[in-house]
CSV table of C-alpha atoms in Angstrom, one decimal:
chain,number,residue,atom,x,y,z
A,778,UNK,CA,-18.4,5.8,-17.3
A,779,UNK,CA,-20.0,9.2,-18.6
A,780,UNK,CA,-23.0,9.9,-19.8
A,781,UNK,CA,-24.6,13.2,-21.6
A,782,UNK,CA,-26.7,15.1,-23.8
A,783,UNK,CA,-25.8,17.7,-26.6
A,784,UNK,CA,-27.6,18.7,-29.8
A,785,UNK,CA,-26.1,19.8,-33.1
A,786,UNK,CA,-22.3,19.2,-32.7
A,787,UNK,CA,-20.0,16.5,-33.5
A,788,UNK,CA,-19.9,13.5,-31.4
A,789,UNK,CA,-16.0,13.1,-31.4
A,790,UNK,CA,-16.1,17.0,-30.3
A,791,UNK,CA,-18.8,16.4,-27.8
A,792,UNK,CA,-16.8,13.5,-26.0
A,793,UNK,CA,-13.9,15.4,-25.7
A,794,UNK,CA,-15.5,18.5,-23.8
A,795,UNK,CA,-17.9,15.5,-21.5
A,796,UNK,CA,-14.9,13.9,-20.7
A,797,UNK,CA,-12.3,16.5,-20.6
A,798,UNK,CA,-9.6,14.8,-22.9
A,799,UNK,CA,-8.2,15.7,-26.4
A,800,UNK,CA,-10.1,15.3,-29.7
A,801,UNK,CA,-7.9,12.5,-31.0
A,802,UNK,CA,-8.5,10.9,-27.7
A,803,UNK,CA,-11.8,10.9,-27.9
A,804,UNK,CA,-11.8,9.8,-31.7
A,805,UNK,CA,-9.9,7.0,-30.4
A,806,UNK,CA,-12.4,5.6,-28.2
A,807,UNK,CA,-15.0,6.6,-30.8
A,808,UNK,CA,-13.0,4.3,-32.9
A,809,UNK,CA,-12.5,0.9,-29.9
A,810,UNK,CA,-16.5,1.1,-29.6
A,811,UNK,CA,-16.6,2.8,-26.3
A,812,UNK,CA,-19.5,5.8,-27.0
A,813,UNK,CA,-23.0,4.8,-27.4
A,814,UNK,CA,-25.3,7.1,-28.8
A,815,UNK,CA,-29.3,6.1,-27.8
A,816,UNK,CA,-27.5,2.8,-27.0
A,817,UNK,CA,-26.3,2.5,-30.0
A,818,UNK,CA,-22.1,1.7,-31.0
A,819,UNK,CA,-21.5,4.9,-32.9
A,820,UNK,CA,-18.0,4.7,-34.4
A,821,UNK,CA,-18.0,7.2,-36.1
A,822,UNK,CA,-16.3,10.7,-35.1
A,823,UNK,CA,-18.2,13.9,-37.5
A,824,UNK,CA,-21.7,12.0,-36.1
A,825,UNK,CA,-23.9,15.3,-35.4
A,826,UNK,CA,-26.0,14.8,-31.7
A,827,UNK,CA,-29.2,15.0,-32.0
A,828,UNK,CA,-30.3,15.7,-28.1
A,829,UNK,CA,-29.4,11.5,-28.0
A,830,UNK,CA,-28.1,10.2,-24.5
A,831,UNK,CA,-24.1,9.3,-25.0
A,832,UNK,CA,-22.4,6.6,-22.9
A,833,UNK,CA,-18.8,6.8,-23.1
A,834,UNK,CA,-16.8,4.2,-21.2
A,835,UNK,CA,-13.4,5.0,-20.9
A,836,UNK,CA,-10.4,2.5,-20.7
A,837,UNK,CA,-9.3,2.0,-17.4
A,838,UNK,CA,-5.7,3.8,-17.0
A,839,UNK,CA,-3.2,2.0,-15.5
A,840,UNK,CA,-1.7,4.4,-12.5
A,841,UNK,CA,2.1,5.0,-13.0
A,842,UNK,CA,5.0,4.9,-10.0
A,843,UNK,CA,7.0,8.3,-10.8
A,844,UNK,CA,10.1,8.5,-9.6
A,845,UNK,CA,10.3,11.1,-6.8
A,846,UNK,CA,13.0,12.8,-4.9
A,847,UNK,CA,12.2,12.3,-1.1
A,848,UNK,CA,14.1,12.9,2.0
A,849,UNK,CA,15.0,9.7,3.6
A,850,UNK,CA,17.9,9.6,6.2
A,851,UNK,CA,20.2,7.1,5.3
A,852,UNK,CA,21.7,4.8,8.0
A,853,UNK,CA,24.3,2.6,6.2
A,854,UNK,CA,25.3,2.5,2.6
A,855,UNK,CA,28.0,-0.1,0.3
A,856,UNK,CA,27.7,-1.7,-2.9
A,857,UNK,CA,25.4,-4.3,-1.8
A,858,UNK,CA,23.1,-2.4,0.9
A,859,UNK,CA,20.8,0.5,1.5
A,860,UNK,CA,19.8,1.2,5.4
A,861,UNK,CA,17.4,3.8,5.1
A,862,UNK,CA,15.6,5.5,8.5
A,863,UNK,CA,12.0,5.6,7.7
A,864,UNK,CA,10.1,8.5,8.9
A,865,UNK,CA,6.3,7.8,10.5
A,866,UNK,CA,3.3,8.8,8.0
A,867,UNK,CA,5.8,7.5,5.0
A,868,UNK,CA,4.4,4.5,3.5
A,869,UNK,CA,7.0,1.5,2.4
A,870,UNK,CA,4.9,0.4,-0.9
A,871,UNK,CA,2.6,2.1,-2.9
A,872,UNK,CA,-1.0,0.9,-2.5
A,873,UNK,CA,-4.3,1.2,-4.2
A,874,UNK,CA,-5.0,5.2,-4.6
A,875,UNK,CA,-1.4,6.3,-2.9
A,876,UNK,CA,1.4,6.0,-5.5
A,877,UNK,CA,3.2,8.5,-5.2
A,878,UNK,CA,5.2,10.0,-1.4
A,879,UNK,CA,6.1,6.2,-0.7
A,880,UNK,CA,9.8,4.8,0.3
A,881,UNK,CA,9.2,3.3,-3.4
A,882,UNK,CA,9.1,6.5,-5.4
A,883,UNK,CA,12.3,7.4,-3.3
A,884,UNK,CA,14.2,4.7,-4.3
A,885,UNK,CA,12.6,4.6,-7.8
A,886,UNK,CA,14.4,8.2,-7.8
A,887,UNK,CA,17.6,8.2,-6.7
A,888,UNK,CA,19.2,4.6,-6.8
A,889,UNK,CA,17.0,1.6,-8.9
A,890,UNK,CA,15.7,2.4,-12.8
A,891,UNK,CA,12.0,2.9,-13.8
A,892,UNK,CA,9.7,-0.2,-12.9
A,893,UNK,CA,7.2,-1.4,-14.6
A,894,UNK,CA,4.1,-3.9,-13.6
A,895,UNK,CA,0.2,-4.3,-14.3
A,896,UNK,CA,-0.1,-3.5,-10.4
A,897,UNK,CA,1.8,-0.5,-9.3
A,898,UNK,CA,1.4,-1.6,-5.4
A,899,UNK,CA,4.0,-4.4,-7.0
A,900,UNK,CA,7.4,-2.4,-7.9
A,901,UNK,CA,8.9,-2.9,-4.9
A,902,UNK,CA,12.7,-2.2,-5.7
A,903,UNK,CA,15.0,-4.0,-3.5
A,904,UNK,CA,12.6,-3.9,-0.3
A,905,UNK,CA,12.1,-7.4,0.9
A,906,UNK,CA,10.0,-6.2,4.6
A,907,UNK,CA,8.0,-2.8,5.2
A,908,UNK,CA,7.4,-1.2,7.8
A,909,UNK,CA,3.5,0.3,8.7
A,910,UNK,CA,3.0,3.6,7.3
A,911,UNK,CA,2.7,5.3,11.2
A,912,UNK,CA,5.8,3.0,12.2
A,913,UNK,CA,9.1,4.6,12.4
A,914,UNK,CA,11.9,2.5,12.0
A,915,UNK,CA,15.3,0.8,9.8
A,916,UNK,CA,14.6,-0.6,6.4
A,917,UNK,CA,17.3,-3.0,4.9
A,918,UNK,CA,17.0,-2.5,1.0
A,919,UNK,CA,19.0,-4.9,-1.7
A,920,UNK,CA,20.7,-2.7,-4.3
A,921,UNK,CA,21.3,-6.1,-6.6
A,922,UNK,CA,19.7,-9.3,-7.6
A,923,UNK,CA,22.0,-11.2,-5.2
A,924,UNK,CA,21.6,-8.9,-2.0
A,925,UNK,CA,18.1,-9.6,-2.5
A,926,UNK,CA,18.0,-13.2,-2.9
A,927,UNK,CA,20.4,-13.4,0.2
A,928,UNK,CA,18.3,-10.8,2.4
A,929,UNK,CA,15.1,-12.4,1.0
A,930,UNK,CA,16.5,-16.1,2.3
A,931,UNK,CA,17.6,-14.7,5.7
A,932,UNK,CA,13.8,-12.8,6.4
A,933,UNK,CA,12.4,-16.3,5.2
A,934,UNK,CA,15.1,-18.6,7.5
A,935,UNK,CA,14.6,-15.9,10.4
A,936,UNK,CA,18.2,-15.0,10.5
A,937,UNK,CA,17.0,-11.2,11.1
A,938,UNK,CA,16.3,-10.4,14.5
A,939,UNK,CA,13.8,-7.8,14.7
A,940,UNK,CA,13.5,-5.2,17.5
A,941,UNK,CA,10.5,-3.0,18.0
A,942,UNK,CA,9.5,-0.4,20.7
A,943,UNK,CA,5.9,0.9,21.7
A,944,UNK,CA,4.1,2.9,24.2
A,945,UNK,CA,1.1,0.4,25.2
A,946,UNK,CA,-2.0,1.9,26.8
A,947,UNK,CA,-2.1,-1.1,29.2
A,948,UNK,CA,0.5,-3.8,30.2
A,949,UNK,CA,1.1,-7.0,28.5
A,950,UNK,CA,2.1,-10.1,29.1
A,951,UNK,CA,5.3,-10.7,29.2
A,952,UNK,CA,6.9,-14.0,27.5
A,953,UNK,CA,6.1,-15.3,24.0
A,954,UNK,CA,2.6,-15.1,22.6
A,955,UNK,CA,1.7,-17.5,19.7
A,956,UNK,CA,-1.7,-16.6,18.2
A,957,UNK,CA,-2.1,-17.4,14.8
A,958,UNK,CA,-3.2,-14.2,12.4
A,959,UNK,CA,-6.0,-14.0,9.5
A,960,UNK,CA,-8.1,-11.4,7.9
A,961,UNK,CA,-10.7,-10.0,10.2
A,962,UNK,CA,-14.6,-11.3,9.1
A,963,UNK,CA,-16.1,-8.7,9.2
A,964,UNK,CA,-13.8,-5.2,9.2
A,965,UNK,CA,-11.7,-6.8,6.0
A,966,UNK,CA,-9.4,-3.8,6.4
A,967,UNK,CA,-8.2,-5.0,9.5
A,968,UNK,CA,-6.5,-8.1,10.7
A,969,UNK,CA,-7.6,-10.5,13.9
A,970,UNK,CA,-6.1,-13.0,15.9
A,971,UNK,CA,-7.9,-16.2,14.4
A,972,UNK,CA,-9.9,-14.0,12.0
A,973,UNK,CA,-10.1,-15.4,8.2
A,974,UNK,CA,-7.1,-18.1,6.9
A,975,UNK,CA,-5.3,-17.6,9.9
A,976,UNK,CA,-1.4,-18.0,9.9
A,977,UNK,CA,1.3,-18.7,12.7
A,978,UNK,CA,2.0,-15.5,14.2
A,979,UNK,CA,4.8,-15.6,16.9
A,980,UNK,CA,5.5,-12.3,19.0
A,981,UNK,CA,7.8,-11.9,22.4
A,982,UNK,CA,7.4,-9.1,24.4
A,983,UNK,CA,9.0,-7.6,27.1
A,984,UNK,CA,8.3,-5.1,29.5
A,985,UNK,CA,10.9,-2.5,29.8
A,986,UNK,CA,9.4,0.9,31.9
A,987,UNK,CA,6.0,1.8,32.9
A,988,UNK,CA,4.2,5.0,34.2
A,989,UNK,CA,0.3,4.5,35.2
A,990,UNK,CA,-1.5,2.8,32.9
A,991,UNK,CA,0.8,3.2,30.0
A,992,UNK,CA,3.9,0.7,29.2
A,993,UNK,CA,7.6,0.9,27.2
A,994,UNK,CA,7.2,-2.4,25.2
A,995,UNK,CA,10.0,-4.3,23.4
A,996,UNK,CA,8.8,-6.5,20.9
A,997,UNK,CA,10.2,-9.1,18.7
A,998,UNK,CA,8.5,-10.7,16.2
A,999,UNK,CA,9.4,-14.2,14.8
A,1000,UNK,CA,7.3,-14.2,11.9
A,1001,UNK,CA,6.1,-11.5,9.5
A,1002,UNK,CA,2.1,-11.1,9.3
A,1003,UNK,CA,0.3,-7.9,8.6
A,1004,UNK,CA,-0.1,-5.8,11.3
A,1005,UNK,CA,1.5,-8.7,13.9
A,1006,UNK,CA,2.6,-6.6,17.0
A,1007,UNK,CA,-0.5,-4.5,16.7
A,1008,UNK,CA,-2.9,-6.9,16.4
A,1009,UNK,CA,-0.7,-9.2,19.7
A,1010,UNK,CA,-0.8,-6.3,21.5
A,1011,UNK,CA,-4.4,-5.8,21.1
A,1012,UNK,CA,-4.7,-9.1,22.0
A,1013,UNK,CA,-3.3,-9.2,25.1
A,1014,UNK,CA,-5.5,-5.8,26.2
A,1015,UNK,CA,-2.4,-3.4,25.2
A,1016,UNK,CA,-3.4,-1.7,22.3
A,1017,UNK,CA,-0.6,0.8,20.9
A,1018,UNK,CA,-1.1,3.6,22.5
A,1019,UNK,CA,-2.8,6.1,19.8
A,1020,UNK,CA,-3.3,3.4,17.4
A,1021,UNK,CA,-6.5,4.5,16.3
A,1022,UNK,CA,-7.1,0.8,13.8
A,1023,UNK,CA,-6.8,-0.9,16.7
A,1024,UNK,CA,-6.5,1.0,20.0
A,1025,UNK,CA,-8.2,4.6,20.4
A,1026,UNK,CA,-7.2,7.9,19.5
A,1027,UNK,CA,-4.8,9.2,22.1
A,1028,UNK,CA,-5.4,12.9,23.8
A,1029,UNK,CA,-1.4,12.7,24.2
């Protein structure tokens, strides 16, 4: 929404320099009823300002996925499969604000057409899991509608074992913790063991080194919510070490 004044020029000349678009563009919204002049629907274009406040609301634009040549080290490749290495700091899917320097605008580039959708955050090409943007680890990507419906059905029957390491500022319990996972009530950003429409959330972990107060952590998840090991770990008093959503900033 913009709003302005000017005196003696043309209103479809007048929207274009307030808003910073062409003057077709702005003869176009002229035209769909979005400029009010003295709250007033204006529609049309050679209108000469009188000092008036003008209300132009724009159409929302829909934000694009562009496809995007990005470095990603490739693990395994065949007909069927993509094994890609993803880096830390690399998001898996675009979200809202961030569409572009994601493992989607990589794969958008080099192997899977241009996607479409009304919500960008929902071309996801072949990815059935992700991986937290600061996590580091192998993503298993379906390079045909049957990979995916097999990879998508052996996620869902937990035929994928999934191994993760962490350096824990603390030590955790060993053995399997079931804590079910929902949105946190008051931080929505964040997710909490009970928290808001909580979920089964099964994690085991196991302690494999320690040194002080800090721990080498394997963890395996059996299920798949948002944030699981994190928000376990926290949990048990173990926060990821540097995990400043929910831990502390680390000096290391």
């Amino acid at each position: 929404m913009v709003r302005f004044r000017m005196e003696g020029v043309r209103l479809d000349q007048a929207v274009a320099e307030a808003c910073g678009v062409s003057r077709s563009r702005a003869q176009e919204w002229i035209a769909e009823g979005r400029v009010q002049v003295g709250e007033k629907v204006v529609e049309k274009p050679s209108y000469r300002l009188k000092g008036e406040e003008v209300l132009v609301v724009p159409p929302e634009e829909k934000p694009f996925v562009a496809p995007q040549d990005l470095a990603i080290p490739v693990l395994y490749e065949d007909e069927d499969l993509l094994v890609l290495n993803k880096p830390a700091g690399l998001l898996t899917h675009p979200a809202p604000g961030v569409y572009t320097g994601t493992v989607v605008n990589a794969l958008l580039g080099r192997y899977f057409p241009l996607q479409e959708a009304e919500r960008p955050e929902e071309v996801r090409p072949g990815i059935v899991h992700r991986l937290d943007k600061d996590t580091s680890g192998v993503l298993v990507v379906a390079k045909h509608g049957g990979a995916l419906e097999a990879l998508a059905r052996a996620f869902r029957d937990r035929l994928v074992m999934k191994r993760y390491l962490a350096i824990t500022e603390g030590h955790p319990k060993e053995g399997t913790l079931i804590a079910p996972i929902g949105r946190h009530p008051v931080e929505r950003h964040k997710m909490h063991v009970g928290g808001i429409a909580p979920r089964y959330a099964e994690t085991e972990f196991r302690i494999l080194a320690t040194a002080g107060p800090y721990a080498l952590v394997e963890a395996r998840p059996h299920t798949g919510r948002t944030h699981q090991i994190r928000v376990h770990l926290k949990y048990l008093r173990a926060p990821i070490l540097g995990d400043e959503l929910y831990g502390r900033p680390s000096p290391h």
